[in-house]
Amino acid sequence: MSTQVHILVVDDDEVTCNLLDEVLSKEGYAVDRALNGREAIGKGERTLYDVVLTDIKMIGVDGMEVLRAYRQKSPETIIIMMTAFGSIDTAIQAIKEGAYDYVSKPFKLEEIKLTIHRALEQNRLLQENLLYRQELITKYKLENIVGRSPLMLQVYKTIARVAESRSTVLLVGESGTGKELVARAIHFNSLRAAKPFVAVDCGSLAETLLESELFGHVRGAFTGAITSKKGLFEEADGGTCFLDEVGDISLTMQAKLLRVLQEHEIKRVGGTETIKMDVRIVAATNKNLEEMVAEKKFREDLFYRLNVVSLHLPPLRDRGEDIPLLADHFLRKYAAENKKPVSRISQEALDHLLLYRWPGNVRELENVIERAVTLSHSSIILPEDLPRRLRVEPVEAPPAFSLRISHCLNWKSYTFKRY
Ligand SMILES: Nc1ncnc2c1ncn2[C@@H]1O[C@H](COP(=O)(O)OP(=O)(O)OP(=O)(O)O)[C@@H](O)[C@H]1O
Ligand SMILES: [Mg+2]
C-alpha cells in the first residue's frame, strides 16, 4: 500500500475499541480511536479518514450524529456502523443517510475486515471510473460544441435533459450540422459515459453486412463465417449505439431494428439464442422520416420508437452569429495542429464567410478554415485564402441577408483573440 488507509474506530466501550485497533493495525491500516461521538467528530476536523467505524448507540452524541457530521464535512469518508443485535431499523436509517454498510454486534472480526476491504475496493473503482469519465467528458463535454445562437442553446438544453435518461433520441439535421458530435455529447454526459459509444453508419453497408455487423453471427451462419462474432449491439452493452443515416436502412432491417427497440434483445445471425442487451440508441438522419413514413418507405412504428425525443440540428445559415465563433474555433485548432502562427481572420474574409449559404454546414466551414490556415502566408486569413465559391457575390440575396449585413456591420471591429 503506497499511502496508508486511515481508519477511525468509535465506541464508548474501551475493550471493543482496543480490540478493533489491534486487529485493524495488524491488517496494515493506520488506526485512531475515539471513545465518544464528540471526540469522533472533533478528530474528523483534523484528519481525513478513509473509513470511520462507529458504534450507533453511545451516550451523548451517538453514531447517527457522527454519520451526519462526516457526511457533511467529509463526504468521501466511508462510514460503517456497528449496531447492537435487534436495532436493524436504525442501521437501515443509517444506510439511507449515507452509511456504506453496517455490522451487527456481537460481530465477527472477519466480517469487519471484509466489509472494510470491500468498501475500500468499491471506492477505488469509483475513483478510477470518475477519472476515466472525466477524461472523456472533457473531450466531448458540451463546451466542445461551439455556438451561442438561441437555436444552439435549445440544443444544449435538450442534450442536458436527455443525457441522464435512457430514452432513444433521434437527431435530425442536414449534412455537417454536428449530429455525430451531439450523439457523442449525449453519451459522454450520460451515466453510461464509462461504457462504450459505438457508431454505425447504416447508409454505407449492404443489408446483409449491416445485419451481421449489428447483430453478430454464429459460426457457419454464412460462407466465410468461420468463427462466431459479437455484433455492435453486444459491443455497446451498457453504453450507447449511434445509428447514423438510419433513414437509409431497408424495410427488412427496419423490422429487425424495431424488435431490438421493443424487446431489448437480439439474436445473432444464424443463431437461436436470444441475448438480452442494455443499449441506449441514438439515431440520426438527414432525411425527412415523416415523409418517408407517408410514402411507406419507413415503418411508422419504428419511427415512433426512434422519435421518443427528437432533436433538430439547425443549419448554419440559420445561425449566422455562430459563424465567427466557429471560424475562430477551427482557426485555433488548425493553426495549432499545423504549427502555423495564424491568429485571426480579416474583416473582409469574415464578410465572405457571413454571406455564404453553407450547404455543407459546419463541416464545410471547418474544411474552408483548415484549407485557409494551410494556404495562409501571414498571420491573418485573407479573402484570397478562401475558396473561389465563397468570394463570388450571391446572385440572389439569401433570406437572412439583411440580418447578416447588420452583423457584418456590428463586427467591423471584431477581431479574433490571439491563441
Ligand atoms: N457546433 C459545433 N461546434 C464545433 N464543431 C462542430 C459543430 N458542429 C459540427 N462540428 C464539426 O463539424 C464536423 C461535422 O460534424 P458531424 O460529423 O457531427 O456532422 P453530421 O451532422 O454527423 O454530418 P453528416 O450528416 O454529414 O454525417 C465535425 O468535425 C464536427 O466536429
Ligand atoms: Mg454524421
Short mmCIF file of C-alpha atoms and ligand atoms in Angstrom, two decimals:
data_model
loop_
_atom_site.label_atom_id
_atom_site.label_comp_id
_atom_site.label_asym_id
_atom_site.label_seq_id
_atom_site.Cartn_x
_atom_site.Cartn_y
_atom_site.Cartn_z
CA MET A 1 0.00 0.00 0.00
CA SER A 2 1.60 3.26 -1.04
CA THR A 3 -0.45 5.56 1.13
CA GLN A 4 -1.78 4.12 4.34
CA VAL A 5 -5.51 3.85 4.81
CA HIS A 6 -6.69 5.85 7.85
CA ILE A 7 -9.41 4.32 9.98
CA LEU A 8 -11.16 5.82 12.97
CA VAL A 9 -12.77 3.40 15.41
CA VAL A 10 -15.53 4.90 17.55
CA ASP A 11 -17.00 3.03 20.51
CA ASP A 12 -17.77 4.02 24.09
CA ASP A 13 -16.68 0.59 25.18
CA GLU A 14 -12.91 0.74 25.59
CA VAL A 15 -12.47 -3.01 25.28
CA THR A 16 -14.10 -3.05 21.82
CA CYS A 17 -12.03 -0.05 20.77
CA ASN A 18 -8.79 -1.71 21.80
CA LEU A 19 -9.68 -4.95 20.11
CA LEU A 20 -10.54 -3.30 16.80
CA ASP A 21 -7.45 -1.11 17.00
CA GLU A 22 -5.25 -4.14 17.43
CA VAL A 23 -6.88 -6.23 14.71
CA LEU A 24 -7.03 -3.47 12.10
CA SER A 25 -3.49 -2.26 12.81
CA LYS A 26 -2.32 -5.79 12.10
CA GLU A 27 -4.04 -5.51 8.73
CA GLY A 28 -1.77 -2.60 7.93
CA TYR A 29 -4.22 0.24 8.50
CA ALA A 30 -3.40 3.39 10.47
CA VAL A 31 -5.94 3.29 13.29
CA ASP A 32 -7.18 6.08 15.58
CA ARG A 33 -9.68 5.69 18.38
CA ALA A 34 -12.47 7.82 19.82
CA LEU A 35 -14.39 6.88 22.95
CA ASN A 36 -17.43 9.02 22.22
CA GLY A 37 -19.22 10.78 19.38
CA ARG A 38 -17.98 14.25 20.21
CA GLU A 39 -14.36 13.12 20.11
CA ALA A 40 -15.03 11.33 16.79
CA ILE A 41 -16.38 14.47 15.17
CA GLY A 42 -13.51 16.55 16.56
CA LYS A 43 -10.92 14.16 15.15
CA GLY A 44 -12.57 14.33 11.75
CA GLU A 45 -11.88 18.05 11.67
CA ARG A 46 -8.15 17.45 11.91
CA THR A 47 -7.69 14.21 9.98
CA LEU A 48 -9.16 13.00 6.72
CA TYR A 49 -10.20 9.42 7.47
CA ASP A 50 -10.80 6.91 4.70
CA VAL A 51 -13.05 4.83 6.94
CA VAL A 52 -14.94 5.53 10.16
CA LEU A 53 -16.21 2.50 12.00
CA THR A 54 -18.69 3.72 14.57
CA ASP A 55 -20.99 2.25 17.15
CA ILE A 56 -24.53 3.56 16.81
CA LYS A 57 -25.62 3.60 20.41
CA MET A 58 -23.46 5.88 22.53
CA ILE A 59 -24.27 8.18 25.37
CA GLY A 60 -24.37 11.85 24.34
CA VAL A 61 -23.51 12.30 20.66
CA ASP A 62 -24.47 8.98 19.06
CA GLY A 63 -23.35 7.18 15.92
CA MET A 64 -26.07 8.72 13.78
CA GLU A 65 -24.80 12.19 14.63
CA VAL A 66 -21.25 11.12 13.85
CA LEU A 67 -22.52 9.85 10.49
CA ARG A 68 -24.30 13.12 9.70
CA ALA A 69 -21.30 15.24 10.68
CA TYR A 70 -18.99 13.22 8.45
CA ARG A 71 -21.41 13.16 5.53
CA GLN A 72 -21.48 16.90 5.67
CA LYS A 73 -17.85 17.74 6.29
CA SER A 74 -16.08 14.83 4.64
CA PRO A 75 -18.42 13.12 2.19
CA GLU A 76 -15.77 10.84 0.74
CA THR A 77 -15.14 9.11 4.09
CA ILE A 78 -16.68 5.64 4.19
CA ILE A 79 -18.84 5.17 7.28
CA ILE A 80 -19.54 1.71 8.62
CA MET A 81 -21.97 1.39 11.51
CA MET A 82 -21.80 -1.13 14.34
CA THR A 83 -25.19 -1.96 15.71
CA ALA A 84 -26.35 -3.97 18.66
CA PHE A 85 -28.37 -7.03 17.79
CA GLY A 86 -32.00 -6.09 17.21
CA SER A 87 -31.57 -2.47 16.17
CA ILE A 88 -31.79 -3.13 12.44
CA ASP A 89 -34.15 -0.18 11.89
CA THR A 90 -31.54 2.32 12.99
CA ALA A 91 -28.98 0.58 10.79
CA ILE A 92 -31.26 0.90 7.79
CA GLN A 93 -31.85 4.54 8.60
CA ALA A 94 -28.07 4.97 8.69
CA ILE A 95 -27.72 3.43 5.22
CA LYS A 96 -30.38 5.77 3.91
CA GLU A 97 -28.40 8.68 5.32
CA GLY A 98 -25.27 7.58 3.52
CA ALA A 99 -23.53 4.93 5.65
CA TYR A 100 -21.76 2.38 3.47
CA ASP A 101 -22.86 -0.67 5.48
CA TYR A 102 -23.39 -1.97 8.98
CA VAL A 103 -22.16 -4.91 11.03
CA SER A 104 -24.25 -6.37 13.84
CA LYS A 105 -22.84 -6.88 17.29
CA PRO A 106 -21.56 -9.20 18.53
CA PHE A 107 -19.54 -9.07 15.35
CA LYS A 108 -17.12 -11.48 13.82
CA LEU A 109 -13.75 -9.86 13.21
CA GLU A 110 -13.56 -11.45 9.76
CA GLU A 111 -16.79 -9.78 8.80
CA ILE A 112 -15.48 -6.37 9.79
CA LYS A 113 -12.25 -6.88 7.89
CA LEU A 114 -14.16 -7.97 4.82
CA THR A 115 -16.62 -5.09 4.95
CA ILE A 116 -13.79 -2.57 5.19
CA HIS A 117 -11.90 -4.25 2.40
CA ARG A 118 -14.94 -4.28 0.12
CA ALA A 119 -15.77 -0.66 0.83
CA LEU A 120 -12.23 0.46 0.01
CA GLU A 121 -12.20 -1.58 -3.18
CA GLN A 122 -15.51 -0.13 -4.29
CA ASN A 123 -14.25 3.36 -3.56
CA ARG A 124 -11.14 2.77 -5.60
CA LEU A 125 -13.15 1.58 -8.59
CA LEU A 126 -15.44 4.54 -8.26
CA GLN A 127 -12.48 6.92 -8.26
CA GLU A 128 -10.98 5.23 -11.32
CA ASN A 129 -14.27 5.34 -13.09
CA LEU A 130 -14.64 9.02 -12.29
CA LEU A 131 -11.18 9.76 -13.63
CA TYR A 132 -11.89 7.88 -16.82
CA ARG A 133 -15.24 9.54 -17.25
CA GLN A 134 -13.69 12.92 -16.56
CA GLU A 135 -11.20 12.40 -19.37
CA LEU A 136 -13.86 11.56 -21.90
CA ILE A 137 -16.21 14.20 -20.64
CA THR A 138 -13.54 16.85 -21.13
CA LYS A 139 -13.11 15.56 -24.64
CA TYR A 140 -16.75 15.61 -25.54
CA LYS A 141 -18.26 17.93 -22.98
CA LEU A 142 -20.74 20.45 -24.21
CA GLU A 143 -18.12 23.17 -24.22
CA ASN A 144 -16.68 21.36 -27.19
CA ILE A 145 -19.76 22.25 -29.16
CA VAL A 146 -19.36 25.80 -30.31
CA GLY A 147 -22.26 28.18 -30.81
CA ARG A 148 -24.19 30.73 -28.81
CA SER A 149 -27.19 31.29 -31.02
CA PRO A 150 -30.63 30.77 -29.47
CA LEU A 151 -31.07 27.72 -31.70
CA MET A 152 -27.93 26.14 -30.29
CA LEU A 153 -28.94 26.99 -26.71
CA GLN A 154 -32.04 24.95 -27.35
CA VAL A 155 -29.83 22.08 -28.49
CA TYR A 156 -27.73 22.25 -25.29
CA LYS A 157 -30.84 22.22 -23.17
CA THR A 158 -32.17 19.13 -24.87
CA ILE A 159 -28.82 17.35 -24.57
CA ALA A 160 -28.72 18.08 -20.84
CA ARG A 161 -32.31 16.97 -20.42
CA VAL A 162 -31.96 13.65 -22.22
CA ALA A 163 -28.43 12.71 -21.21
CA GLU A 164 -29.43 11.24 -17.86
CA SER A 165 -32.32 9.21 -19.21
CA ARG A 166 -32.28 6.09 -21.32
CA SER A 167 -34.68 7.45 -23.94
CA THR A 168 -33.99 6.87 -27.58
CA VAL A 169 -33.05 10.11 -29.31
CA LEU A 170 -33.48 10.97 -32.97
CA LEU A 171 -31.11 13.62 -34.31
CA VAL A 172 -32.36 15.31 -37.42
CA GLY A 173 -30.37 17.75 -39.47
CA GLU A 174 -28.66 18.45 -42.73
CA SER A 175 -25.28 17.00 -43.51
CA GLY A 176 -22.47 18.53 -41.45
CA THR A 177 -24.66 20.12 -38.77
CA GLY A 178 -22.98 18.18 -35.96
CA LYS A 179 -25.21 15.15 -35.48
CA GLU A 180 -22.39 12.82 -34.55
CA LEU A 181 -20.81 15.41 -32.28
CA VAL A 182 -24.12 15.78 -30.43
CA ALA A 183 -24.60 11.99 -30.25
CA ARG A 184 -21.23 11.75 -28.51
CA ALA A 185 -22.10 14.64 -26.21
CA ILE A 186 -25.29 12.83 -25.17
CA HIS A 187 -23.31 9.69 -24.42
CA PHE A 188 -20.43 11.33 -22.59
CA ASN A 189 -22.75 13.41 -20.45
CA SER A 190 -24.82 10.38 -19.51
CA LEU A 191 -24.44 7.81 -16.76
CA ARG A 192 -23.19 5.47 -19.49
CA ALA A 193 -20.11 7.60 -20.16
CA ALA A 194 -17.63 4.98 -18.98
CA LYS A 195 -19.23 2.32 -21.20
CA PRO A 196 -18.73 2.09 -24.98
CA PHE A 197 -20.03 4.50 -27.60
CA VAL A 198 -20.39 2.57 -30.83
CA ALA A 199 -21.18 4.35 -34.10
CA VAL A 200 -22.62 2.52 -37.09
CA ASP A 201 -23.02 4.10 -40.49
CA CYS A 202 -26.18 2.34 -41.65
CA GLY A 203 -26.10 4.02 -45.05
CA SER A 204 -22.76 2.67 -46.17
CA LEU A 205 -23.31 -1.06 -45.60
CA ALA A 206 -25.18 -3.58 -47.71
CA GLU A 207 -28.16 -5.10 -45.92
CA THR A 208 -26.69 -8.50 -45.05
CA LEU A 209 -23.44 -6.96 -43.94
CA LEU A 210 -25.23 -4.41 -41.78
CA GLU A 211 -27.22 -7.18 -40.17
CA SER A 212 -24.20 -9.22 -39.18
CA GLU A 213 -22.35 -6.08 -38.09
CA LEU A 214 -25.19 -5.08 -35.78
CA PHE A 215 -26.31 -8.47 -34.52
CA GLY A 216 -23.17 -10.55 -34.88
CA HIS A 217 -23.31 -14.09 -36.22
CA VAL A 218 -22.78 -17.65 -35.15
CA ARG A 219 -20.19 -19.94 -36.65
CA GLY A 220 -21.28 -21.25 -40.04
CA ALA A 221 -24.12 -18.73 -40.39
CA PHE A 222 -22.94 -17.98 -43.91
CA THR A 223 -19.97 -18.76 -46.13
CA GLY A 224 -16.94 -17.25 -44.53
CA ALA A 225 -18.37 -17.23 -41.02
CA ILE A 226 -15.65 -19.48 -39.63
CA THR A 227 -16.00 -18.23 -36.10
CA SER A 228 -18.89 -16.70 -34.27
CA LYS A 229 -18.71 -12.96 -33.77
CA LYS A 230 -20.27 -10.43 -31.41
CA GLY A 231 -22.32 -7.72 -33.07
CA LEU A 232 -22.04 -4.00 -32.41
CA PHE A 233 -25.13 -4.03 -30.20
CA GLU A 234 -23.39 -6.52 -27.93
CA GLU A 235 -20.19 -4.48 -28.05
CA ALA A 236 -22.13 -1.44 -26.93
CA ASP A 237 -23.71 -3.21 -23.95
CA GLY A 238 -24.22 -0.78 -21.10
CA GLY A 239 -23.37 2.11 -23.39
CA THR A 240 -24.75 3.89 -26.42
CA CYS A 241 -25.18 2.77 -30.02
CA PHE A 242 -25.26 5.57 -32.59
CA LEU A 243 -27.16 4.55 -35.71
CA ASP A 244 -26.12 7.07 -38.31
CA GLU A 245 -28.16 7.54 -41.52
CA VAL A 246 -30.97 5.46 -40.08
CA GLY A 247 -33.23 6.62 -42.93
CA ASP A 248 -31.18 4.52 -45.33
CA ILE A 249 -31.95 1.08 -43.95
CA SER A 250 -34.15 -1.41 -45.79
CA LEU A 251 -37.65 -2.35 -44.66
CA THR A 252 -36.42 -5.80 -43.59
CA MET A 253 -33.75 -4.29 -41.39
CA GLN A 254 -36.26 -1.81 -40.05
CA ALA A 255 -38.36 -4.73 -38.77
CA LYS A 256 -35.32 -6.22 -37.04
CA LEU A 257 -34.37 -2.94 -35.50
CA LEU A 258 -37.88 -2.46 -34.20
CA ARG A 259 -37.57 -5.75 -32.33
CA VAL A 260 -34.38 -4.56 -30.66
CA LEU A 261 -36.06 -1.37 -29.52
CA GLN A 262 -39.12 -3.18 -28.25
CA GLU A 263 -37.64 -6.26 -26.64
CA HIS A 264 -34.14 -5.06 -25.74
CA GLU A 265 -32.81 -8.33 -27.03
CA ILE A 266 -31.08 -9.64 -30.13
CA LYS A 267 -30.37 -12.88 -31.95
CA ARG A 268 -27.09 -13.36 -33.76
CA VAL A 269 -27.42 -14.13 -37.46
CA GLY A 270 -27.88 -17.89 -37.77
CA GLY A 271 -28.37 -18.26 -34.02
CA THR A 272 -31.36 -19.28 -31.94
CA GLU A 273 -30.39 -17.92 -28.55
CA THR A 274 -31.80 -14.52 -27.59
CA ILE A 275 -29.32 -12.22 -25.91
CA LYS A 276 -30.54 -9.50 -23.56
CA MET A 277 -28.86 -6.16 -24.01
CA ASP A 278 -28.86 -2.79 -22.34
CA VAL A 279 -28.07 -0.25 -25.01
CA ARG A 280 -29.22 3.28 -25.48
CA ILE A 281 -29.96 4.13 -29.08
CA VAL A 282 -29.23 7.50 -30.59
CA ALA A 283 -30.18 7.60 -34.27
CA ALA A 284 -29.50 10.27 -36.87
CA THR A 285 -30.76 11.13 -40.29
CA ASN A 286 -30.70 13.95 -42.82
CA LYS A 287 -33.87 12.60 -44.41
CA ASN A 288 -37.42 13.60 -43.67
CA LEU A 289 -38.61 10.44 -41.95
CA GLU A 290 -42.22 11.64 -41.67
CA GLU A 291 -42.35 11.99 -45.43
CA MET A 292 -40.80 8.56 -45.81
CA VAL A 293 -43.45 7.14 -43.49
CA ALA A 294 -46.18 8.71 -45.65
CA GLU A 295 -44.55 7.14 -48.71
CA LYS A 296 -44.36 3.78 -46.89
CA LYS A 297 -40.59 3.76 -47.17
CA PHE A 298 -40.10 3.90 -43.42
CA ARG A 299 -42.08 1.92 -40.86
CA GLU A 300 -44.35 4.12 -38.83
CA ASP A 301 -43.93 2.02 -35.65
CA LEU A 302 -40.15 2.25 -35.91
CA PHE A 303 -40.36 5.97 -36.49
CA TYR A 304 -42.29 6.44 -33.25
CA ARG A 305 -39.88 4.19 -31.35
CA LEU A 306 -36.92 6.24 -32.56
CA ASN A 307 -38.58 9.59 -32.23
CA VAL A 308 -39.13 9.43 -28.45
CA VAL A 309 -37.08 12.58 -28.18
CA SER A 310 -36.14 14.35 -31.37
CA LEU A 311 -33.52 17.00 -31.65
CA HIS A 312 -33.23 19.21 -34.68
CA LEU A 313 -29.77 20.49 -35.51
CA PRO A 314 -30.16 23.84 -37.22
CA PRO A 315 -28.36 24.53 -40.49
CA LEU A 316 -25.52 27.00 -40.22
CA ARG A 317 -27.24 29.57 -42.48
CA ASP A 318 -29.95 29.94 -39.79
CA ARG A 319 -27.47 30.89 -37.11
CA GLY A 320 -25.16 33.40 -38.70
CA GLU A 321 -24.00 34.68 -35.34
CA ASP A 322 -22.26 31.34 -34.72
CA ILE A 323 -20.10 31.66 -37.84
CA PRO A 324 -17.38 33.91 -36.31
CA LEU A 325 -17.23 31.73 -33.19
CA LEU A 326 -16.91 28.53 -35.19
CA ALA A 327 -14.40 30.09 -37.57
CA ASP A 328 -12.31 31.19 -34.57
CA HIS A 329 -12.57 27.73 -33.02
CA PHE A 330 -11.37 25.99 -36.20
CA LEU A 331 -8.69 28.62 -36.79
CA ARG A 332 -7.11 27.89 -33.42
CA LYS A 333 -7.47 24.17 -33.92
CA TYR A 334 -5.78 24.05 -37.31
CA ALA A 335 -3.19 26.70 -36.51
CA ALA A 336 -2.11 24.60 -33.53
CA GLU A 337 -2.23 21.36 -35.48
CA ASN A 338 -0.18 22.77 -38.36
CA LYS A 339 2.03 24.84 -36.05
CA LYS A 340 1.25 27.97 -38.06
CA PRO A 341 1.13 31.40 -36.44
CA VAL A 342 -2.23 32.34 -37.96
CA SER A 343 -4.17 34.29 -35.37
CA ARG A 344 -7.15 35.97 -36.96
CA ILE A 345 -9.45 36.34 -39.91
CA SER A 346 -9.51 39.63 -41.77
CA GLN A 347 -12.76 41.53 -41.74
CA GLU A 348 -13.14 41.14 -45.47
CA ALA A 349 -12.68 37.38 -45.31
CA LEU A 350 -15.15 37.23 -42.44
CA ASP A 351 -17.70 39.11 -44.52
CA HIS A 352 -17.41 36.41 -47.18
CA LEU A 353 -17.95 33.74 -44.54
CA LEU A 354 -21.03 35.55 -43.30
CA LEU A 355 -22.61 35.96 -46.72
CA TYR A 356 -22.12 32.40 -47.90
CA ARG A 357 -25.02 29.88 -47.68
CA TRP A 358 -23.03 26.92 -46.28
CA PRO A 359 -24.81 23.97 -47.89
CA GLY A 360 -22.29 21.68 -46.16
CA ASN A 361 -22.84 23.42 -42.83
CA VAL A 362 -20.23 23.26 -40.07
CA ARG A 363 -18.23 20.55 -41.78
CA GLU A 364 -17.84 22.78 -44.84
CA LEU A 365 -16.83 25.74 -42.69
CA GLU A 366 -14.28 23.56 -40.92
CA ASN A 367 -12.80 22.45 -44.25
CA VAL A 368 -12.67 26.02 -45.53
CA ILE A 369 -10.80 27.21 -42.43
CA GLU A 370 -8.44 24.25 -42.45
CA ARG A 371 -7.58 24.98 -46.08
CA ALA A 372 -7.17 28.69 -45.40
CA VAL A 373 -4.80 28.06 -42.49
CA THR A 374 -2.74 25.75 -44.66
CA LEU A 375 -2.59 28.25 -47.51
CA SER A 376 -2.05 31.35 -45.43
CA HIS A 377 1.29 33.13 -45.73
CA SER A 378 0.66 35.61 -42.97
CA SER A 379 -0.83 35.75 -39.52
CA ILE A 380 -4.17 36.80 -40.96
CA ILE A 381 -6.59 34.91 -43.17
CA LEU A 382 -7.33 36.99 -46.25
CA PRO A 383 -10.13 36.61 -48.83
CA GLU A 384 -7.65 35.07 -51.26
CA ASP A 385 -7.13 32.17 -48.81
CA LEU A 386 -10.80 31.26 -49.21
CA PRO A 387 -12.18 29.04 -51.98
CA ARG A 388 -13.49 30.85 -55.04
CA ARG A 389 -17.12 29.86 -54.38
CA LEU A 390 -17.14 31.98 -51.25
CA ARG A 391 -15.81 35.04 -52.98
CA VAL A 392 -18.41 35.48 -55.68
CA GLU A 393 -21.28 37.80 -54.84
CA PRO A 394 -24.50 35.87 -54.22
CA VAL A 395 -26.78 36.19 -57.26
CA GLU A 396 -29.81 36.42 -55.08
CA ALA A 397 -29.83 37.75 -51.57
CA PRO A 398 -30.33 34.88 -49.13
CA PRO A 399 -33.30 35.22 -46.75
CA ALA A 400 -31.08 36.11 -43.83
CA PHE A 401 -29.25 38.69 -45.92
CA SER A 402 -30.24 41.79 -44.01
CA LEU A 403 -29.51 40.09 -40.73
CA ARG A 404 -26.09 39.10 -41.95
CA ILE A 405 -25.27 42.55 -43.20
CA SER A 406 -26.19 44.07 -39.89
CA HIS A 407 -23.96 41.50 -38.23
CA CYS A 408 -21.17 42.38 -40.59
CA LEU A 409 -21.52 45.99 -39.59
CA ASN A 410 -21.51 45.12 -35.93
CA TRP A 411 -18.48 43.03 -36.44
CA LYS A 412 -16.45 45.64 -38.28
CA SER A 413 -14.46 45.97 -35.10
CA TYR A 414 -14.48 42.26 -34.42
CA THR A 415 -11.05 40.71 -34.12
CA PHE A 416 -10.14 37.24 -33.05
CA LYS A 417 -8.21 36.77 -29.91
CA ARG A 418 -4.67 35.52 -30.20
CA TYR A 419 -4.45 31.87 -29.28
N1 LIG B 1 -21.36 23.18 -33.09
C1 LIG B 1 -20.18 22.69 -33.44
N2 LIG B 1 -19.07 23.06 -32.79
C2 LIG B 1 -17.86 22.58 -33.15
N3 LIG B 1 -17.67 21.71 -34.13
C3 LIG B 1 -18.73 21.28 -34.81
C4 LIG B 1 -20.05 21.74 -34.51
N4 LIG B 1 -20.91 21.14 -35.33
C5 LIG B 1 -20.19 20.35 -36.12
N5 LIG B 1 -18.88 20.42 -35.82
C6 LIG B 1 -17.77 19.73 -36.52
O1 LIG B 1 -18.14 19.62 -37.87
C7 LIG B 1 -17.84 18.34 -38.40
C8 LIG B 1 -19.11 17.67 -38.87
O2 LIG B 1 -19.92 17.32 -37.76
P1 LIG B 1 -20.65 15.90 -37.66
O3 LIG B 1 -19.83 14.81 -38.27
O4 LIG B 1 -21.07 15.71 -36.26
O5 LIG B 1 -21.89 16.22 -38.60
P2 LIG B 1 -23.08 15.28 -39.10
O6 LIG B 1 -24.32 16.03 -38.89
O7 LIG B 1 -22.93 13.93 -38.48
O8 LIG B 1 -22.80 15.23 -40.65
P3 LIG B 1 -23.18 14.11 -41.74
O9 LIG B 1 -24.66 14.09 -41.85
O10 LIG B 1 -22.51 14.62 -42.97
O11 LIG B 1 -22.62 12.83 -41.23
C9 LIG B 1 -17.14 17.59 -37.30
O12 LIG B 1 -15.74 17.73 -37.46
C10 LIG B 1 -17.61 18.28 -36.03
O13 LIG B 1 -16.65 18.19 -35.02
MG MG B 2 -22.51 12.10 -39.46
#
